[in-house]
Amino acid sequence: MGDCQRCKLGRTRTHLVFGEGSPQARLMFVGEAPGEEEDLQGRPFVGQAGQLLNSLLSKLGLRREDVYITNVVKSRPPKNRDPEPDEVAACLPFLIKQIESIQPLVIVTLGKISTQSLLKTTAPITKIRGTWQKFGNIKVMPTFHPSYLLRFPKERHKTWEDMQQVME
């Protein structure tokens, strides 16, 4: 997948950002797409949103090494725009393979794009977050993306409530 050119994002990225964490993770986090810092480092969630995710994990008694973290789209969209449907479609088979390989008990989708892509829904994240969903026989908890929480810190308590359900 390292030289993937399945969509136009392959021409503009610095690094492919596949995912990282425990191959035996019981908990998987799926974001939307790499940002600028992720593209530069080739690792998911290493920018400000990643720092917030790390803080959340720590408060839950988890480490990054305990979970698996990835994105729906593996290459950075220009100017951090939302991934386009054809870009999601090009990467979705790789995400499915990651899920099949890791076999998590729970997937936490972070944000609208990951939630709608994985669950094949058009429901807004504001309506579906905090409610258990299914991907095959895997439980899915949709919640807000950390970058959204950086812009709207008053919403953080909702993601904390969502994660409390995950940890039960």
mmCIF file of C-alpha atoms in Angstrom:
data_model
loop_
_atom_site.group_PDB
_atom_site.id
_atom_site.type_symbol
_atom_site.label_atom_id
_atom_site.label_comp_id
_atom_site.label_asym_id
_atom_site.label_seq_id
_atom_site.Cartn_x
_atom_site.Cartn_y
_atom_site.Cartn_z
ATOM 1 C CA MET A 1 0.000 0.000 0.000
ATOM 2 C CA GLY A 2 3.057 2.277 0.436
ATOM 3 C CA ASP A 3 2.916 3.720 -3.074
ATOM 4 C CA CYS A 4 -0.869 3.639 -3.360
ATOM 5 C CA GLN A 5 -2.269 5.719 -6.208
ATOM 6 C CA ARG A 6 -5.903 4.546 -5.996
ATOM 7 C CA CYS A 7 -7.041 8.172 -5.716
ATOM 8 C CA LYS A 8 -5.664 11.642 -6.348
ATOM 9 C CA LEU A 9 -4.445 12.007 -2.752
ATOM 10 C CA GLY A 10 -1.514 9.736 -3.587
ATOM 11 C CA ARG A 11 -0.036 12.531 -5.692
ATOM 12 C CA THR A 12 -0.018 15.158 -2.939
ATOM 13 C CA ARG A 13 0.792 13.315 0.283
ATOM 14 C CA THR A 14 4.171 13.168 1.990
ATOM 15 C CA HIS A 15 3.554 9.862 3.793
ATOM 16 C CA LEU A 16 0.920 7.186 3.739
ATOM 17 C CA VAL A 17 -0.571 7.026 7.246
ATOM 18 C CA PHE A 18 -1.781 3.467 7.714
ATOM 19 C CA GLY A 19 -2.350 3.011 11.438
ATOM 20 C CA GLU A 20 -0.570 1.916 14.599
ATOM 21 C CA GLY A 21 -1.065 0.218 17.904
ATOM 22 C CA SER A 22 -1.520 -3.241 19.296
ATOM 23 C CA PRO A 23 -2.292 -5.969 16.751
ATOM 24 C CA GLN A 24 -4.348 -7.594 19.537
ATOM 25 C CA ALA A 25 -6.204 -4.406 20.488
ATOM 26 C CA ARG A 26 -9.690 -4.873 21.861
ATOM 27 C CA LEU A 27 -10.420 -1.207 21.171
ATOM 28 C CA MET A 28 -9.921 0.492 17.793
ATOM 29 C CA PHE A 29 -10.228 4.201 17.045
ATOM 30 C CA VAL A 30 -11.059 5.222 13.480
ATOM 31 C CA GLY A 31 -10.588 8.851 12.491
ATOM 32 C CA GLU A 32 -11.279 10.571 9.206
ATOM 33 C CA ALA A 33 -7.955 11.356 7.481
ATOM 34 C CA PRO A 34 -4.418 12.417 8.360
ATOM 35 C CA GLY A 35 -3.747 16.091 8.984
ATOM 36 C CA GLU A 36 -0.588 18.022 8.206
ATOM 37 C CA GLU A 37 1.435 16.738 11.176
ATOM 38 C CA GLU A 38 0.339 13.148 10.544
ATOM 39 C CA ASP A 39 1.322 13.448 6.887
ATOM 40 C CA LEU A 40 4.772 14.751 7.858
ATOM 41 C CA GLN A 41 5.404 12.022 10.445
ATOM 42 C CA GLY A 42 3.564 9.133 8.778
ATOM 43 C CA ARG A 43 1.677 8.351 12.005
ATOM 44 C CA PRO A 44 -1.998 8.815 12.932
ATOM 45 C CA PHE A 45 -3.151 11.359 15.499
ATOM 46 C CA VAL A 46 0.165 13.028 16.357
ATOM 47 C CA GLY A 47 -0.931 16.670 16.029
ATOM 48 C CA GLN A 48 -3.115 18.635 18.433
ATOM 49 C CA ALA A 49 -6.068 16.284 17.915
ATOM 50 C CA GLY A 50 -3.748 13.386 18.709
ATOM 51 C CA GLN A 51 -2.609 15.055 21.916
ATOM 52 C CA LEU A 52 -6.239 15.371 22.959
ATOM 53 C CA LEU A 53 -6.844 11.711 22.073
ATOM 54 C CA ASN A 54 -3.765 10.710 24.121
ATOM 55 C CA SER A 55 -5.109 12.700 27.068
ATOM 56 C CA LEU A 56 -8.477 10.969 26.779
ATOM 57 C CA LEU A 57 -6.803 7.558 26.646
ATOM 58 C CA SER A 58 -4.726 8.400 29.712
ATOM 59 C CA LYS A 59 -7.819 9.471 31.671
ATOM 60 C CA LEU A 60 -9.370 6.122 30.765
ATOM 61 C CA GLY A 61 -6.297 4.258 32.024
ATOM 62 C CA LEU A 62 -5.181 3.295 28.506
ATOM 63 C CA ARG A 63 -2.052 3.900 26.457
ATOM 64 C CA ARG A 64 -1.747 4.270 22.694
ATOM 65 C CA GLU A 65 0.099 0.956 22.695
ATOM 66 C CA ASP A 66 -3.009 -0.751 24.132
ATOM 67 C CA VAL A 67 -5.366 0.298 21.331
ATOM 68 C CA TYR A 68 -5.244 0.503 17.536
ATOM 69 C CA ILE A 69 -5.560 3.914 15.878
ATOM 70 C CA THR A 70 -6.217 4.484 12.193
ATOM 71 C CA ASN A 71 -8.187 6.634 9.764
ATOM 72 C CA VAL A 72 -10.675 5.864 7.015
ATOM 73 C CA VAL A 73 -8.515 7.697 4.455
ATOM 74 C CA LYS A 74 -4.784 6.973 4.596
ATOM 75 C CA SER A 75 -3.505 10.086 2.764
ATOM 76 C CA ARG A 76 -3.924 13.729 3.740
ATOM 77 C CA PRO A 77 -6.523 15.703 1.802
ATOM 78 C CA PRO A 78 -5.147 19.107 0.736
ATOM 79 C CA LYS A 79 -5.729 21.929 3.232
ATOM 80 C CA ASN A 80 -7.257 19.398 5.653
ATOM 81 C CA ARG A 81 -10.541 19.370 3.747
ATOM 82 C CA ASP A 82 -12.965 16.503 4.295
ATOM 83 C CA PRO A 83 -12.184 13.411 2.234
ATOM 84 C CA GLU A 84 -14.299 13.162 -0.905
ATOM 85 C CA PRO A 85 -16.528 10.122 -1.531
ATOM 86 C CA ASP A 86 -14.184 8.634 -4.163
ATOM 87 C CA GLU A 87 -11.237 8.957 -1.750
ATOM 88 C CA VAL A 88 -13.194 7.213 0.997
ATOM 89 C CA ALA A 89 -14.221 4.482 -1.458
ATOM 90 C CA ALA A 90 -10.587 3.956 -2.499
ATOM 91 C CA CYS A 91 -9.409 3.511 1.107
ATOM 92 C CA LEU A 92 -12.372 1.713 2.675
ATOM 93 C CA PRO A 93 -11.192 -1.776 1.626
ATOM 94 C CA PHE A 94 -7.931 -1.165 3.520
ATOM 95 C CA LEU A 95 -9.844 -0.140 6.643
ATOM 96 C CA ILE A 96 -11.983 -3.276 6.373
ATOM 97 C CA LYS A 97 -8.797 -5.389 6.176
ATOM 98 C CA GLN A 98 -7.411 -3.602 9.244
ATOM 99 C CA ILE A 99 -10.594 -4.358 11.171
ATOM 100 C CA GLU A 100 -10.515 -8.000 10.041
ATOM 101 C CA SER A 101 -6.868 -8.281 11.069
ATOM 102 C CA ILE A 102 -7.154 -6.593 14.481
ATOM 103 C CA GLN A 103 -10.592 -8.035 15.334
ATOM 104 C CA PRO A 104 -11.417 -5.444 17.996
ATOM 105 C CA LEU A 105 -14.334 -5.900 20.361
ATOM 106 C CA VAL A 106 -15.253 -2.218 20.029
ATOM 107 C CA ILE A 107 -14.611 0.436 17.386
ATOM 108 C CA VAL A 108 -14.852 4.114 18.295
ATOM 109 C CA THR A 109 -15.521 6.201 15.199
ATOM 110 C CA LEU A 110 -14.188 9.729 15.542
ATOM 111 C CA GLY A 111 -16.258 12.233 13.620
ATOM 112 C CA LYS A 112 -18.774 12.382 10.813
ATOM 113 C CA ILE A 113 -16.713 10.901 7.969
ATOM 114 C CA SER A 114 -15.561 7.792 9.828
ATOM 115 C CA THR A 115 -18.988 7.190 11.332
ATOM 116 C CA GLN A 116 -20.896 7.614 8.088
ATOM 117 C CA SER A 117 -18.337 5.629 6.064
ATOM 118 C CA LEU A 118 -18.123 2.644 8.375
ATOM 119 C CA LEU A 119 -21.808 2.468 9.264
ATOM 120 C CA LYS A 120 -23.102 3.319 5.777
ATOM 121 C CA THR A 121 -25.371 6.011 7.168
ATOM 122 C CA THR A 122 -26.145 9.626 6.431
ATOM 123 C CA ALA A 123 -27.115 10.341 10.038
ATOM 124 C CA PRO A 124 -25.392 13.442 11.411
ATOM 125 C CA ILE A 125 -22.760 12.762 14.065
ATOM 126 C CA THR A 126 -24.704 15.029 16.430
ATOM 127 C CA LYS A 127 -27.651 12.604 16.269
ATOM 128 C CA ILE A 128 -25.816 9.275 16.279
ATOM 129 C CA ARG A 129 -22.955 9.909 18.717
ATOM 130 C CA GLY A 130 -23.241 8.184 22.056
ATOM 131 C CA THR A 131 -25.470 5.389 20.727
ATOM 132 C CA TRP A 132 -24.239 1.850 20.209
ATOM 133 C CA GLN A 133 -24.140 0.744 16.586
ATOM 134 C CA LYS A 134 -22.855 -2.392 14.845
ATOM 135 C CA PHE A 135 -20.337 -3.107 12.122
ATOM 136 C CA GLY A 136 -20.902 -6.782 11.425
ATOM 137 C CA ASN A 137 -20.758 -8.242 14.928
ATOM 138 C CA ILE A 138 -18.446 -5.525 16.296
ATOM 139 C CA LYS A 139 -19.887 -2.873 18.592
ATOM 140 C CA VAL A 140 -19.330 0.686 17.352
ATOM 141 C CA MET A 141 -19.493 3.869 19.417
ATOM 142 C CA PRO A 142 -19.630 7.035 17.296
ATOM 143 C CA THR A 143 -18.311 10.178 18.954
ATOM 144 C CA PHE A 144 -16.923 13.579 18.065
ATOM 145 C CA HIS A 145 -13.527 13.923 16.398
ATOM 146 C CA PRO A 146 -10.836 15.405 18.676
ATOM 147 C CA SER A 147 -10.304 18.285 16.231
ATOM 148 C CA TYR A 148 -13.985 19.212 16.675
ATOM 149 C CA LEU A 149 -13.492 19.152 20.438
ATOM 150 C CA LEU A 150 -10.520 21.504 20.092
ATOM 151 C CA ARG A 151 -12.805 23.987 18.331
ATOM 152 C CA PHE A 152 -15.773 23.398 20.648
ATOM 153 C CA PRO A 153 -14.354 22.486 24.079
ATOM 154 C CA LYS A 154 -17.788 22.677 25.727
ATOM 155 C CA GLU A 155 -18.661 19.459 23.840
ATOM 156 C CA ARG A 156 -15.842 17.425 25.448
ATOM 157 C CA HIS A 157 -18.102 16.130 28.204
ATOM 158 C CA LYS A 158 -20.213 14.365 25.568
ATOM 159 C CA THR A 159 -17.220 12.434 24.247
ATOM 160 C CA TRP A 160 -16.242 11.614 27.835
ATOM 161 C CA GLU A 161 -19.758 10.209 28.381
ATOM 162 C CA ASP A 162 -19.455 8.184 25.161
ATOM 163 C CA MET A 163 -16.125 6.756 26.294
ATOM 164 C CA GLN A 164 -17.551 5.862 29.699
ATOM 165 C CA GLN A 165 -20.026 3.624 27.858
ATOM 166 C CA VAL A 166 -17.164 2.046 25.912
ATOM 167 C CA MET A 167 -15.248 1.276 29.103
ATOM 168 C CA GLU A 168 -18.207 -0.396 30.866
#
